[in-house]
Amino acid sequence: MPMSQRVITYTDAMGRWEPNAADRLREAAMELYLERGFEQTTVADIAERAGLTARTFFRYFADKREVLFGGAERLQAAMVTALESAPASASPIQAIAAALEAAAQLLTDHEFSQRRQSVITATAELRERELIKMASLSAALGGALRERVVPEPEASLAAEAGIAVFRVAFERWVAAAPEPSLGHVMRESLAQLKLLTSAG
Amino acid sequence: MPMSQRVITYTDAMGRWEPNAADRLREAAMELYLERGFEQTTVADIAERAGLTARTFFRYFADKREVLFGGAERLQAAMVTALESAPASASPIQAIAAALEAAAQLLTDHEFSQRRQSVITATAELRERELIKMASLSAALGGALRERVVPEPEASLAAEAGIAVFRVAFERWVAAAPEPSLGHVMRESLAQLKLLTSAG
């Protein structure tokens, strides 16, 4: 969260000022999702654990799923912008690599990513949501490649290959240590994909 | 449907023999899904259009979604078997290519595939189901590659790349003409992915 947002405070239903309410709610939600499971956790539970009210929760999150997926739009926007900003001479795969770099620059909180992954893996509804998010990301990258006048099916193939690398690299990074960074794992995975396809 | 199943007949609630009941139900369901939408169609509607009863419908399909996804298990089994049967000397991508060939041998009914794709594209619930099916296929192919002692992350990357090719090729084939065959479009798409990644 940017610094400017951190200093914004609100009064909750009790009339108190609540600094860092979003961070506290996010932390409380992650704790409860891991302890009890996502489905067994209510917004009231999250607010109670954070020492806040449900009303305060809904100032920051549309629902309890948004605690986990709130960053998806920002991630997609960052990846598309990076792809658009790649030099005109960049190949489709080089443009995709730029998008992956942008993702890695956003996804630096290894502990949050690890806990988030545990919660998502444990719940069918969330696994489906994650698949939809990835499909939307692939469509957005494919669209941005077509804007660079990459024809079909190359645009869709490059976008899908990029998502394949993203998915596999992210899972490897989350399952292992914070270092090497996600960016490193992504570059390595992309190189491995290139080797695999050239060997075939 | 195998010939042996075609000659099996059942009496429905009215006591009549009903030959080709599954084919008639499938055809009626596809017509209604395209006319009214998947969500607006009930099992009773499908049975009525086919001149059969809901009881007969449930002898063949667990629910109205299964008319569209009933072939998924057979497709996955065929792809995994082809991958397992690839020569020991085959590279991971060659083994994946064998799985794609097996898929193309099953998916020959262009008109059914085209109508099915229209129905799925129009309904969020079905698009999600299709994503889940593809994720399950990717996991199965990755698992079969690991059985061939392909290490990680190569196994997952090759499986995801295979699904990327499957997805893109299938969409191209469905959007165009029955010829060239899906197998041809798949081979072409795989060659394009190889070119893309080698150029990057």
CSV table of N, CA, C and O in Angstrom, one decimal, chain A residues 48-162:
chain,number,residue,atom,x,y,z
A,48,GLU,N,-13.8,-8.6,14.1
A,48,GLU,CA,-13.6,-8.8,15.6
A,48,GLU,C,-12.2,-9.1,15.9
A,48,GLU,O,-11.6,-8.5,16.8
A,49,ARG,N,-11.5,-10.0,15.1
A,49,ARG,CA,-10.1,-10.3,15.3
A,49,ARG,C,-9.2,-9.0,15.2
A,49,ARG,O,-8.3,-8.8,15.9
A,50,ALA,N,-9.6,-8.1,14.2
A,50,ALA,CA,-8.9,-6.9,14.0
A,50,ALA,C,-9.2,-5.8,15.0
A,50,ALA,O,-8.6,-4.7,15.0
A,51,GLY,N,-10.2,-6.1,15.9
A,51,GLY,CA,-10.7,-5.0,16.8
A,51,GLY,C,-11.4,-3.9,16.1
A,51,GLY,O,-11.3,-2.8,16.6
A,52,LEU,N,-12.1,-4.2,15.0
A,52,LEU,CA,-12.8,-3.2,14.2
A,52,LEU,C,-14.2,-3.7,14.0
A,52,LEU,O,-14.6,-4.8,14.5
A,53,THR,N,-15.0,-2.9,13.2
A,53,THR,CA,-16.3,-3.3,12.9
A,53,THR,C,-16.5,-3.8,11.5
A,53,THR,O,-15.6,-3.5,10.6
A,54,ALA,N,-17.5,-4.6,11.2
A,54,ALA,CA,-17.8,-5.0,9.9
A,54,ALA,C,-18.0,-3.8,8.9
A,54,ALA,O,-17.5,-3.9,7.8
A,55,ARG,N,-18.5,-2.7,9.4
A,55,ARG,CA,-18.7,-1.5,8.6
A,55,ARG,C,-17.3,-1.0,8.1
A,55,ARG,O,-17.2,-0.6,7.0
A,56,THR,N,-16.4,-1.0,9.0
A,56,THR,CA,-15.0,-0.6,8.6
A,56,THR,C,-14.5,-1.6,7.6
A,56,THR,O,-13.8,-1.1,6.6
A,57,PHE,N,-14.7,-2.9,7.8
A,57,PHE,CA,-14.2,-3.8,6.7
A,57,PHE,C,-14.7,-3.4,5.4
A,57,PHE,O,-14.0,-3.4,4.4
A,58,PHE,N,-16.0,-3.1,5.3
A,58,PHE,CA,-16.6,-2.9,4.0
A,58,PHE,C,-16.2,-1.5,3.4
A,58,PHE,O,-16.4,-1.2,2.2
A,59,ARG,N,-15.5,-0.7,4.2
A,59,ARG,CA,-14.9,0.5,3.6
A,59,ARG,C,-13.7,0.2,2.7
A,59,ARG,O,-13.4,0.9,1.8
A,60,TYR,N,-13.1,-1.0,3.0
A,60,TYR,CA,-11.8,-1.3,2.3
A,60,TYR,C,-12.0,-2.5,1.3
A,60,TYR,O,-11.3,-2.6,0.3
A,61,PHE,N,-12.9,-3.4,1.6
A,61,PHE,CA,-13.1,-4.6,0.8
A,61,PHE,C,-14.5,-4.8,0.5
A,61,PHE,O,-15.4,-4.7,1.3
A,62,ALA,N,-14.8,-5.2,-0.8
A,62,ALA,CA,-16.2,-5.4,-1.2
A,62,ALA,C,-16.7,-6.7,-0.5
A,62,ALA,O,-17.9,-6.8,-0.2
A,63,ASP,N,-15.8,-7.7,-0.3
A,63,ASP,CA,-16.2,-8.9,0.4
A,63,ASP,C,-15.0,-9.6,0.9
A,63,ASP,O,-13.9,-9.1,0.6
A,64,LYS,N,-15.1,-10.8,1.5
A,64,LYS,CA,-13.9,-11.4,2.1
A,64,LYS,C,-13.0,-12.0,1.0
A,64,LYS,O,-11.8,-12.3,1.3
A,65,ARG,N,-13.5,-12.2,-0.2
A,65,ARG,CA,-12.6,-12.7,-1.3
A,65,ARG,C,-11.7,-11.6,-1.7
A,65,ARG,O,-10.5,-11.9,-2.2
A,66,GLU,N,-12.1,-10.3,-1.6
A,66,GLU,CA,-11.3,-9.2,-2.1
A,66,GLU,C,-10.0,-9.0,-1.3
A,66,GLU,O,-9.0,-8.4,-1.8
A,67,VAL,N,-10.0,-9.5,-0.1
A,67,VAL,CA,-8.7,-9.5,0.7
A,67,VAL,C,-7.6,-10.3,-0.1
A,67,VAL,O,-6.4,-9.9,0.0
A,68,LEU,N,-8.0,-11.3,-0.8
A,68,LEU,CA,-7.1,-12.1,-1.5
A,68,LEU,C,-6.8,-11.7,-2.9
A,68,LEU,O,-5.8,-11.9,-3.5
A,69,PHE,N,-7.9,-11.1,-3.5
A,69,PHE,CA,-7.8,-10.8,-5.0
A,69,PHE,C,-7.8,-9.3,-5.3
A,69,PHE,O,-7.8,-8.9,-6.5
A,70,GLY,N,-7.7,-8.5,-4.2
A,70,GLY,CA,-7.7,-7.0,-4.4
A,70,GLY,C,-6.6,-6.5,-5.3
A,70,GLY,O,-6.7,-5.5,-6.0
A,71,GLY,N,-5.5,-7.2,-5.3
A,71,GLY,CA,-4.3,-6.8,-6.1
A,71,GLY,C,-4.3,-7.1,-7.6
A,71,GLY,O,-3.5,-6.7,-8.3
A,72,ALA,N,-5.3,-7.9,-8.0
A,72,ALA,CA,-5.3,-8.5,-9.3
A,72,ALA,C,-5.3,-7.5,-10.4
A,72,ALA,O,-4.6,-7.6,-11.4
A,73,GLU,N,-6.2,-6.5,-10.2
A,73,GLU,CA,-6.3,-5.4,-11.3
A,73,GLU,C,-5.0,-4.6,-11.4
A,73,GLU,O,-4.6,-4.3,-12.5
A,74,ARG,N,-4.4,-4.3,-10.3
A,74,ARG,CA,-3.2,-3.5,-10.3
A,74,ARG,C,-2.0,-4.4,-11.0
A,74,ARG,O,-1.3,-3.8,-11.8
A,75,LEU,N,-2.0,-5.7,-10.7
A,75,LEU,CA,-1.0,-6.5,-11.3
A,75,LEU,C,-1.2,-6.6,-12.8
A,75,LEU,O,-0.3,-6.4,-13.6
A,76,GLN,N,-2.5,-6.7,-13.2
A,76,GLN,CA,-2.8,-6.8,-14.7
A,76,GLN,C,-2.4,-5.5,-15.4
A,76,GLN,O,-1.7,-5.5,-16.4
A,77,ALA,N,-2.7,-4.4,-14.8
A,77,ALA,CA,-2.4,-3.1,-15.3
A,77,ALA,C,-0.9,-2.9,-15.5
A,77,ALA,O,-0.4,-2.4,-16.5
A,78,ALA,N,-0.2,-3.3,-14.4
A,78,ALA,CA,1.3,-3.1,-14.4
A,78,ALA,C,1.9,-4.0,-15.6
A,78,ALA,O,2.8,-3.6,-16.3
A,79,MET,N,1.4,-5.2,-15.7
A,79,MET,CA,1.9,-6.1,-16.7
A,79,MET,C,1.6,-5.6,-18.1
A,79,MET,O,2.5,-5.6,-19.0
A,80,VAL,N,0.4,-5.1,-18.3
A,80,VAL,CA,0.0,-4.6,-19.7
A,80,VAL,C,0.8,-3.3,-20.0
A,80,VAL,O,1.4,-3.2,-21.1
A,81,THR,N,1.0,-2.4,-19.0
A,81,THR,CA,1.8,-1.2,-19.2
A,81,THR,C,3.2,-1.6,-19.6
A,81,THR,O,3.8,-1.0,-20.5
A,82,ALA,N,3.8,-2.5,-18.9
A,82,ALA,CA,5.2,-2.9,-19.2
A,82,ALA,C,5.3,-3.5,-20.6
A,82,ALA,O,6.3,-3.2,-21.4
A,83,LEU,N,4.3,-4.3,-21.0
A,83,LEU,CA,4.3,-4.9,-22.3
A,83,LEU,C,4.2,-3.8,-23.4
A,83,LEU,O,4.9,-3.8,-24.4
A,84,GLU,N,3.3,-2.8,-23.1
A,84,GLU,CA,3.2,-1.7,-24.1
A,84,GLU,C,4.4,-0.8,-24.2
A,84,GLU,O,4.7,-0.3,-25.2
A,85,SER,N,5.2,-0.7,-23.1
A,85,SER,CA,6.3,0.1,-23.0
A,85,SER,C,7.6,-0.6,-23.6
A,85,SER,O,8.7,0.1,-23.6
A,86,ALA,N,7.5,-1.8,-23.9
A,86,ALA,CA,8.7,-2.5,-24.4
A,86,ALA,C,9.1,-1.9,-25.8
A,86,ALA,O,8.2,-1.5,-26.5
A,87,PRO,N,10.4,-1.8,-26.1
A,87,PRO,CA,10.8,-1.2,-27.3
A,87,PRO,C,10.1,-1.9,-28.5
A,87,PRO,O,9.8,-3.1,-28.5
A,88,ALA,N,9.9,-1.1,-29.6
A,88,ALA,CA,9.2,-1.6,-30.7
A,88,ALA,C,10.0,-2.7,-31.4
A,88,ALA,O,9.4,-3.6,-32.0
A,89,SER,N,11.3,-2.8,-31.1
A,89,SER,CA,12.1,-3.9,-31.7
A,89,SER,C,12.0,-5.2,-30.9
A,89,SER,O,12.5,-6.2,-31.4
A,90,ALA,N,11.3,-5.1,-29.8
A,90,ALA,CA,11.2,-6.3,-28.9
A,90,ALA,C,10.4,-7.4,-29.6
A,90,ALA,O,9.3,-7.1,-30.2
A,91,SER,N,10.8,-8.7,-29.5
A,91,SER,CA,10.0,-9.8,-30.1
A,91,SER,C,8.8,-10.0,-29.1
A,91,SER,O,8.8,-9.5,-28.0
A,92,PRO,N,7.8,-10.7,-29.6
A,92,PRO,CA,6.6,-11.0,-28.7
A,92,PRO,C,7.0,-11.5,-27.4
A,92,PRO,O,6.5,-11.1,-26.3
A,93,ILE,N,8.0,-12.5,-27.4
A,93,ILE,CA,8.4,-13.1,-26.1
A,93,ILE,C,9.2,-12.1,-25.3
A,93,ILE,O,9.1,-12.2,-24.0
A,94,GLN,N,10.0,-11.2,-25.9
A,94,GLN,CA,10.7,-10.2,-25.1
A,94,GLN,C,9.7,-9.3,-24.5
A,94,GLN,O,9.9,-8.8,-23.3
A,95,ALA,N,8.6,-8.9,-25.2
A,95,ALA,CA,7.6,-8.1,-24.6
A,95,ALA,C,6.9,-8.8,-23.4
A,95,ALA,O,6.6,-8.1,-22.4
A,96,ILE,N,6.6,-10.1,-23.6
A,96,ILE,CA,6.0,-10.8,-22.5
A,96,ILE,C,7.0,-10.9,-21.3
A,96,ILE,O,6.6,-10.8,-20.1
A,97,ALA,N,8.3,-11.0,-21.6
A,97,ALA,CA,9.3,-11.1,-20.5
A,97,ALA,C,9.2,-9.8,-19.7
A,97,ALA,O,9.4,-9.7,-18.5
A,98,ALA,N,9.0,-8.6,-20.4
A,98,ALA,CA,8.9,-7.3,-19.7
A,98,ALA,C,7.7,-7.3,-18.8
A,98,ALA,O,7.8,-6.8,-17.7
A,99,ALA,N,6.6,-7.9,-19.2
A,99,ALA,CA,5.4,-8.0,-18.4
A,99,ALA,C,5.7,-8.8,-17.2
A,99,ALA,O,5.2,-8.5,-16.1
A,100,LEU,N,6.4,-9.9,-17.3
A,100,LEU,CA,6.7,-10.8,-16.2
A,100,LEU,C,7.6,-10.1,-15.2
A,100,LEU,O,7.4,-10.2,-14.0
A,101,GLU,N,8.5,-9.3,-15.7
A,101,GLU,CA,9.4,-8.5,-14.8
A,101,GLU,C,8.6,-7.5,-14.0
A,101,GLU,O,8.8,-7.3,-12.8
A,102,ALA,N,7.6,-6.9,-14.6
A,102,ALA,CA,6.7,-5.9,-13.9
A,102,ALA,C,5.9,-6.6,-12.8
A,102,ALA,O,5.8,-6.1,-11.7
A,103,ALA,N,5.5,-7.9,-13.1
A,103,ALA,CA,4.8,-8.6,-12.1
A,103,ALA,C,5.7,-8.9,-10.9
A,103,ALA,O,5.3,-8.8,-9.7
A,104,ALA,N,6.9,-9.3,-11.2
A,104,ALA,CA,7.8,-9.7,-10.1
A,104,ALA,C,8.2,-8.5,-9.3
A,104,ALA,O,8.4,-8.6,-8.1
A,105,GLN,N,8.1,-7.3,-9.9
A,105,GLN,CA,8.4,-6.1,-9.1
A,105,GLN,C,7.3,-5.8,-8.1
A,105,GLN,O,7.5,-5.2,-7.0
A,106,LEU,N,6.1,-6.2,-8.4
A,106,LEU,CA,4.9,-6.0,-7.5
A,106,LEU,C,4.8,-7.1,-6.5
A,106,LEU,O,4.5,-6.8,-5.3
A,107,LEU,N,5.2,-8.3,-6.9
A,107,LEU,CA,5.0,-9.4,-6.0
A,107,LEU,C,6.3,-9.7,-5.2
A,107,LEU,O,7.0,-10.6,-5.5
A,108,THR,N,6.5,-8.9,-4.2
A,108,THR,CA,7.8,-9.1,-3.4
A,108,THR,C,7.5,-9.6,-2.0
A,108,THR,O,8.4,-10.0,-1.3
A,109,ASP,N,6.3,-9.6,-1.6
A,109,ASP,CA,6.0,-10.0,-0.2
A,109,ASP,C,5.8,-11.6,-0.2
A,109,ASP,O,4.7,-12.1,-0.4
A,110,HIS,N,6.9,-12.2,0.1
A,110,HIS,CA,6.9,-13.7,0.0
A,110,HIS,C,6.0,-14.3,1.0
A,110,HIS,O,5.3,-15.3,0.7
A,111,GLU,N,6.0,-13.8,2.2
A,111,GLU,CA,5.2,-14.4,3.3
A,111,GLU,C,3.7,-14.3,3.0
A,111,GLU,O,3.0,-15.2,3.1
A,112,PHE,N,3.3,-13.1,2.5
A,112,PHE,CA,1.9,-12.9,2.1
A,112,PHE,C,1.5,-13.8,1.0
A,112,PHE,O,0.5,-14.5,1.0
A,113,SER,N,2.4,-13.9,0.0
A,113,SER,CA,2.1,-14.8,-1.2
A,113,SER,C,2.0,-16.2,-0.8
A,113,SER,O,1.1,-17.0,-1.3
A,114,GLN,N,2.8,-16.6,0.2
A,114,GLN,CA,2.8,-18.0,0.7
A,114,GLN,C,1.5,-18.3,1.4
A,114,GLN,O,0.9,-19.4,1.2
A,115,ARG,N,1.1,-17.4,2.3
A,115,ARG,CA,-0.1,-17.7,3.1
A,115,ARG,C,-1.3,-17.6,2.1
A,115,ARG,O,-2.2,-18.4,2.2
A,116,ARG,N,-1.3,-16.6,1.2
A,116,ARG,CA,-2.4,-16.5,0.2
A,116,ARG,C,-2.5,-17.8,-0.6
A,116,ARG,O,-3.6,-18.3,-0.8
A,117,GLN,N,-1.4,-18.3,-1.0
A,117,GLN,CA,-1.4,-19.6,-1.8
A,117,GLN,C,-2.0,-20.7,-1.0
A,117,GLN,O,-2.8,-21.5,-1.6
A,118,SER,N,-1.6,-20.8,0.3
A,118,SER,CA,-2.2,-21.9,1.1
A,118,SER,C,-3.7,-21.8,1.2
A,118,SER,O,-4.4,-22.8,1.1
A,119,VAL,N,-4.2,-20.6,1.4
A,119,VAL,CA,-5.6,-20.4,1.5
A,119,VAL,C,-6.3,-20.8,0.2
A,119,VAL,O,-7.3,-21.5,0.2
A,120,ILE,N,-5.8,-20.3,-0.9
A,120,ILE,CA,-6.4,-20.6,-2.2
A,120,ILE,C,-6.4,-22.0,-2.6
A,120,ILE,O,-7.4,-22.6,-3.0
A,121,THR,N,-5.3,-22.7,-2.4
A,121,THR,CA,-5.1,-24.1,-2.7
A,121,THR,C,-6.2,-24.9,-1.9
A,121,THR,O,-6.7,-26.0,-2.4
A,122,ALA,N,-6.5,-24.5,-0.7
A,122,ALA,CA,-7.4,-25.2,0.2
A,122,ALA,C,-8.9,-25.1,-0.2
A,122,ALA,O,-9.7,-25.8,0.3
A,123,THR,N,-9.3,-24.2,-1.1
A,123,THR,CA,-10.7,-23.9,-1.3
A,123,THR,C,-11.0,-23.8,-2.8
A,123,THR,O,-10.5,-23.0,-3.6
A,124,ALA,N,-11.9,-24.7,-3.2
A,124,ALA,CA,-12.3,-24.9,-4.6
A,124,ALA,C,-12.7,-23.5,-5.2
A,124,ALA,O,-12.3,-23.2,-6.3
A,125,GLU,N,-13.6,-22.8,-4.5
A,125,GLU,CA,-14.1,-21.5,-5.0
A,125,GLU,C,-13.0,-20.6,-5.3
A,125,GLU,O,-13.0,-19.8,-6.3
A,126,LEU,N,-11.9,-20.6,-4.5
A,126,LEU,CA,-10.8,-19.6,-4.7
A,126,LEU,C,-9.9,-20.1,-5.8
A,126,LEU,O,-9.3,-19.3,-6.5
A,127,ARG,N,-9.7,-21.4,-5.9
A,127,ARG,CA,-8.9,-22.0,-7.0
A,127,ARG,C,-9.6,-21.6,-8.3
A,127,ARG,O,-8.9,-21.2,-9.3
A,128,GLU,N,-10.9,-21.6,-8.4
A,128,GLU,CA,-11.6,-21.2,-9.6
A,128,GLU,C,-11.4,-19.7,-9.9
A,128,GLU,O,-11.1,-19.3,-11.0
A,129,ARG,N,-11.5,-18.9,-8.9
A,129,ARG,CA,-11.3,-17.5,-9.0
A,129,ARG,C,-9.9,-17.2,-9.5
A,129,ARG,O,-9.7,-16.4,-10.4
A,130,GLU,N,-8.9,-17.9,-9.0
A,130,GLU,CA,-7.5,-17.7,-9.5
A,130,GLU,C,-7.4,-18.1,-11.0
A,130,GLU,O,-6.7,-17.4,-11.7
A,131,LEU,N,-8.0,-19.2,-11.4
A,131,LEU,CA,-8.0,-19.6,-12.8
A,131,LEU,C,-8.6,-18.5,-13.7
A,131,LEU,O,-8.1,-18.2,-14.8
A,132,ILE,N,-9.7,-17.9,-13.2
A,132,ILE,CA,-10.4,-16.9,-14.0
A,132,ILE,C,-9.5,-15.7,-14.1
A,132,ILE,O,-9.3,-15.0,-15.2
A,133,LYS,N,-8.8,-15.3,-13.0
A,133,LYS,CA,-7.9,-14.2,-13.0
A,133,LYS,C,-6.7,-14.4,-14.0
A,133,LYS,O,-6.4,-13.5,-14.7
A,134,MET,N,-6.2,-15.6,-14.0
A,134,MET,CA,-5.1,-16.0,-15.0
A,134,MET,C,-5.6,-15.9,-16.4
A,134,MET,O,-4.9,-15.4,-17.3
A,135,ALA,N,-6.8,-16.4,-16.7
A,135,ALA,CA,-7.4,-16.3,-18.0
A,135,ALA,C,-7.6,-14.9,-18.5
A,135,ALA,O,-7.3,-14.5,-19.6
A,136,SER,N,-8.0,-14.0,-17.5
A,136,SER,CA,-8.2,-12.6,-17.9
A,136,SER,C,-6.8,-12.0,-18.1
A,136,SER,O,-6.7,-11.1,-19.1
A,137,LEU,N,-5.8,-12.3,-17.4
A,137,LEU,CA,-4.5,-11.8,-17.6
A,137,LEU,C,-4.0,-12.2,-19.0
A,137,LEU,O,-3.4,-11.4,-19.7
A,138,SER,N,-4.2,-13.5,-19.3
A,138,SER,CA,-3.7,-14.0,-20.6
A,138,SER,C,-4.4,-13.2,-21.7
A,138,SER,O,-3.8,-12.8,-22.7
A,139,ALA,N,-5.7,-13.0,-21.6
A,139,ALA,CA,-6.5,-12.3,-22.6
A,139,ALA,C,-6.0,-10.8,-22.7
A,139,ALA,O,-5.8,-10.3,-23.8
A,140,ALA,N,-5.6,-10.2,-21.6
A,140,ALA,CA,-5.2,-8.8,-21.6
A,140,ALA,C,-3.8,-8.7,-22.3
A,140,ALA,O,-3.5,-7.8,-23.1
A,141,LEU,N,-2.9,-9.7,-22.0
A,141,LEU,CA,-1.6,-9.7,-22.6
A,141,LEU,C,-1.7,-10.0,-24.1
A,141,LEU,O,-1.0,-9.3,-24.9
A,142,GLY,N,-2.6,-10.9,-24.5
A,142,GLY,CA,-2.8,-11.2,-25.9
A,142,GLY,C,-3.3,-10.0,-26.6
A,142,GLY,O,-2.8,-9.6,-27.7
A,143,GLY,N,-4.2,-9.2,-26.0
A,143,GLY,CA,-4.8,-8.0,-26.6
A,143,GLY,C,-3.7,-7.0,-26.8
A,143,GLY,O,-3.6,-6.3,-27.8
A,144,ALA,N,-2.8,-6.8,-25.8
A,144,ALA,CA,-1.8,-5.8,-25.8
A,144,ALA,C,-0.7,-6.2,-26.9
A,144,ALA,O,-0.2,-5.3,-27.6
A,145,LEU,N,-0.5,-7.5,-27.1
A,145,LEU,CA,0.4,-7.9,-28.2
A,145,LEU,C,-0.2,-7.6,-29.6
A,145,LEU,O,0.5,-7.2,-30.5
A,146,ARG,N,-1.5,-7.8,-29.7
A,146,ARG,CA,-2.2,-7.5,-31.0
A,146,ARG,C,-2.1,-6.0,-31.3
A,146,ARG,O,-1.9,-5.6,-32.4
A,147,GLU,N,-2.1,-5.2,-30.2
A,147,GLU,CA,-1.9,-3.7,-30.4
A,147,GLU,C,-0.5,-3.4,-31.0
A,147,GLU,O,-0.3,-2.4,-31.6
A,148,ARG,N,0.4,-4.3,-30.6
A,148,ARG,CA,1.8,-4.1,-31.2
A,148,ARG,C,1.9,-4.8,-32.6
A,148,ARG,O,3.0,-5.1,-33.0
A,149,VAL,N,0.7,-5.1,-33.1
A,149,VAL,CA,0.6,-5.7,-34.5
A,149,VAL,C,1.3,-7.1,-34.5
A,149,VAL,O,1.8,-7.5,-35.6
A,150,VAL,N,1.2,-7.8,-33.4
A,150,VAL,CA,1.6,-9.2,-33.5
A,150,VAL,C,0.3,-9.9,-34.0
A,150,VAL,O,-0.8,-9.8,-33.4
A,151,PRO,N,0.4,-10.7,-35.1
A,151,PRO,CA,-0.8,-11.4,-35.6
A,151,PRO,C,-1.2,-12.6,-34.7
A,151,PRO,O,-0.5,-13.0,-33.8
A,152,GLU,N,-2.4,-13.0,-35.0
A,152,GLU,CA,-2.9,-14.3,-34.4
A,152,GLU,C,-2.4,-15.4,-35.3
A,152,GLU,O,-2.4,-15.3,-36.5
A,153,PRO,N,-2.1,-16.6,-34.7
A,153,PRO,CA,-2.3,-17.0,-33.3
A,153,PRO,C,-1.0,-16.7,-32.5
A,153,PRO,O,-1.0,-17.0,-31.3
A,154,GLU,N,0.0,-16.0,-33.1
A,154,GLU,CA,1.2,-15.8,-32.3
A,154,GLU,C,0.9,-15.0,-31.0
A,154,GLU,O,1.5,-15.2,-30.0
A,155,ALA,N,0.0,-14.0,-31.1
A,155,ALA,CA,-0.3,-13.1,-29.9
A,155,ALA,C,-0.8,-14.0,-28.8
A,155,ALA,O,-0.3,-13.9,-27.6
A,156,SER,N,-1.8,-14.8,-29.1
A,156,SER,CA,-2.4,-15.7,-28.0
A,156,SER,C,-1.4,-16.7,-27.5
A,156,SER,O,-1.4,-17.0,-26.3
A,157,LEU,N,-0.6,-17.3,-28.4
A,157,LEU,CA,0.3,-18.3,-28.0
A,157,LEU,C,1.4,-17.7,-27.1
A,157,LEU,O,1.8,-18.3,-26.1
A,158,ALA,N,1.9,-16.5,-27.5
A,158,ALA,CA,2.9,-15.9,-26.6
A,158,ALA,C,2.3,-15.5,-25.3
A,158,ALA,O,3.0,-15.7,-24.2
A,159,ALA,N,1.1,-15.0,-25.3
A,159,ALA,CA,0.4,-14.6,-24.0
A,159,ALA,C,0.2,-15.9,-23.1
A,159,ALA,O,0.5,-15.8,-21.9
A,160,GLU,N,-0.2,-17.0,-23.7
A,160,GLU,CA,-0.5,-18.2,-23.0
A,160,GLU,C,0.9,-18.8,-22.4
A,160,GLU,O,0.9,-19.3,-21.3
A,161,ALA,N,1.9,-18.7,-23.2
A,161,ALA,CA,3.2,-19.1,-22.8
A,161,ALA,C,3.7,-18.3,-21.6
A,161,ALA,O,4.3,-18.8,-20.7
A,162,GLY,N,3.4,-17.0,-21.7
A,162,GLY,CA,3.8,-16.1,-20.6
A,162,GLY,C,3.1,-16.4,-19.3
A,162,GLY,O,3.7,-16.5,-18.2
